[in-house]
Amino acid sequence: MRRLILGSTSPYRKKLLASLGVTFTQMQPDTDERPNKDEDPRSLALRLGRSKAQSVADQLQTEAHWICIGSDQVCHLERKLYGKPGTSEQAALQLTAFSGCWVTFSTSLALITSDGQKFSAVEDYECRFRTLSRNEIETYIQLDQPLDCAGSFKAEQAGVTLLRDAKGRDINTLYGLPLMLLSEALQSFSYSIFDFIKKP
């Protein structure tokens, strides 16, 4: 049986993958996440997802029977990138910019197997923010502390109340790991997600 390896230290991706009940190992990739000059958001997400999967695959060269998962999310508004804010002040600036706008979250998924098979793709999830008051923004940031989230909000928590509308096939894409796409990718390698479910 192949081992499933999550090439990410993100607690959010760990929680999402664990929600499927699968057995997996989490490893830290060594990836420079800085964008290249004039790189468009979806290309950036795809490149970083592939790089993370490859970084972990390189660490497993002496082992066999594994599948590495890499993923990255890029938040963007009219091609401008919005990363993890880090501070409440930066989070407030991001959410102020999003007020009344459609914002896109592009999340990549990249898989590499020990026998050289590869898969990579990007899925978008679009969010339309309400017109937000300064008080709403400041109160929300204090409540959810979304300082380690691209786009400065946690849709799986109170952040959903900041939205007026949303478009996308898989809400998990917005949360940070497109699980429907993961299932499809494993199927392309002739596996089912159920092959990795913890047995009682």
PDB file of C-alpha atoms in Angstrom, residues 3-11 13-14 17 23-31 33 48-49 51-71 112:
ATOM      1  CA  ARG A   3       1.801   6.038   1.889  1.00  0.00           C
ATOM      2  CA  LEU A   4      -0.001   9.342   1.531  1.00  0.00           C
ATOM      3  CA  ILE A   5       2.265  12.313   2.308  1.00  0.00           C
ATOM      4  CA  LEU A   6       0.962  15.840   2.829  1.00  0.00           C
ATOM      5  CA  GLY A   7       3.719  18.263   1.855  1.00  0.00           C
ATOM      6  CA  SER A   8       2.524  21.090   4.045  1.00  0.00           C
ATOM      7  CA  THR A   9       2.825  22.287   7.625  1.00  0.00           C
ATOM      8  CA  SER A  10      -0.538  24.077   7.410  1.00  0.00           C
ATOM      9  CA  PRO A  11      -2.860  23.084  10.265  1.00  0.00           C
ATOM     10  CA  ARG A  13      -4.756  21.486   5.250  1.00  0.00           C
ATOM     11  CA  LYS A  14      -3.976  18.864   7.869  1.00  0.00           C
ATOM     12  CA  LEU A  17      -7.254  15.922   4.829  1.00  0.00           C
ATOM     13  CA  THR A  23      -4.090   7.844   7.073  1.00  0.00           C
ATOM     14  CA  PHE A  24      -1.290  10.223   6.072  1.00  0.00           C
ATOM     15  CA  THR A  25       2.043  11.699   7.134  1.00  0.00           C
ATOM     16  CA  GLN A  26       2.699  15.435   7.219  1.00  0.00           C
ATOM     17  CA  MET A  27       6.102  16.681   6.035  1.00  0.00           C
ATOM     18  CA  GLN A  28       7.598  20.160   5.617  1.00  0.00           C
ATOM     19  CA  PRO A  29       8.501  21.229   2.084  1.00  0.00           C
ATOM     20  CA  ASP A  30      11.417  23.559   1.378  1.00  0.00           C
ATOM     21  CA  THR A  31       9.901  26.080  -1.028  1.00  0.00           C
ATOM     22  CA  GLU A  33       7.043  31.182  -1.917  1.00  0.00           C
ATOM     23  CA  LEU A  48       4.176  26.586  -5.655  1.00  0.00           C
ATOM     24  CA  GLY A  49       1.930  23.528  -5.336  1.00  0.00           C
ATOM     25  CA  SER A  51       7.308  22.833  -5.915  1.00  0.00           C
ATOM     26  CA  LYS A  52       6.014  21.711  -2.517  1.00  0.00           C
ATOM     27  CA  ALA A  53       5.125  18.251  -3.804  1.00  0.00           C
ATOM     28  CA  GLN A  54       8.518  17.925  -5.504  1.00  0.00           C
ATOM     29  CA  SER A  55      10.394  19.130  -2.417  1.00  0.00           C
ATOM     30  CA  VAL A  56       8.857  16.404  -0.280  1.00  0.00           C
ATOM     31  CA  ALA A  57       9.289  13.806  -3.042  1.00  0.00           C
ATOM     32  CA  ASP A  58      12.997  14.635  -3.120  1.00  0.00           C
ATOM     33  CA  GLN A  59      13.190  13.881   0.614  1.00  0.00           C
ATOM     34  CA  LEU A  60      11.660  10.431  -0.006  1.00  0.00           C
ATOM     35  CA  GLN A  61      13.921   9.293  -2.854  1.00  0.00           C
ATOM     36  CA  THR A  62      15.233   6.272  -0.940  1.00  0.00           C
ATOM     37  CA  GLU A  63      11.725   5.076  -0.061  1.00  0.00           C
ATOM     38  CA  ALA A  64       9.038   3.415  -2.177  1.00  0.00           C
ATOM     39  CA  HIS A  65       5.255   3.326  -2.434  1.00  0.00           C
ATOM     40  CA  TRP A  66       4.250   6.884  -1.645  1.00  0.00           C
ATOM     41  CA  ILE A  67       2.110   9.702  -3.054  1.00  0.00           C
ATOM     42  CA  CYS A  68       3.082  13.289  -2.209  1.00  0.00           C
ATOM     43  CA  ILE A  69       0.468  16.039  -2.067  1.00  0.00           C
ATOM     44  CA  GLY A  70       1.452  19.673  -2.568  1.00  0.00           C
ATOM     45  CA  SER A  71      -0.910  22.637  -2.447  1.00  0.00           C
ATOM     46  CA  ILE A 112       3.755  13.031  -7.356  1.00  0.00           C
TER      47      ILE A 112
END
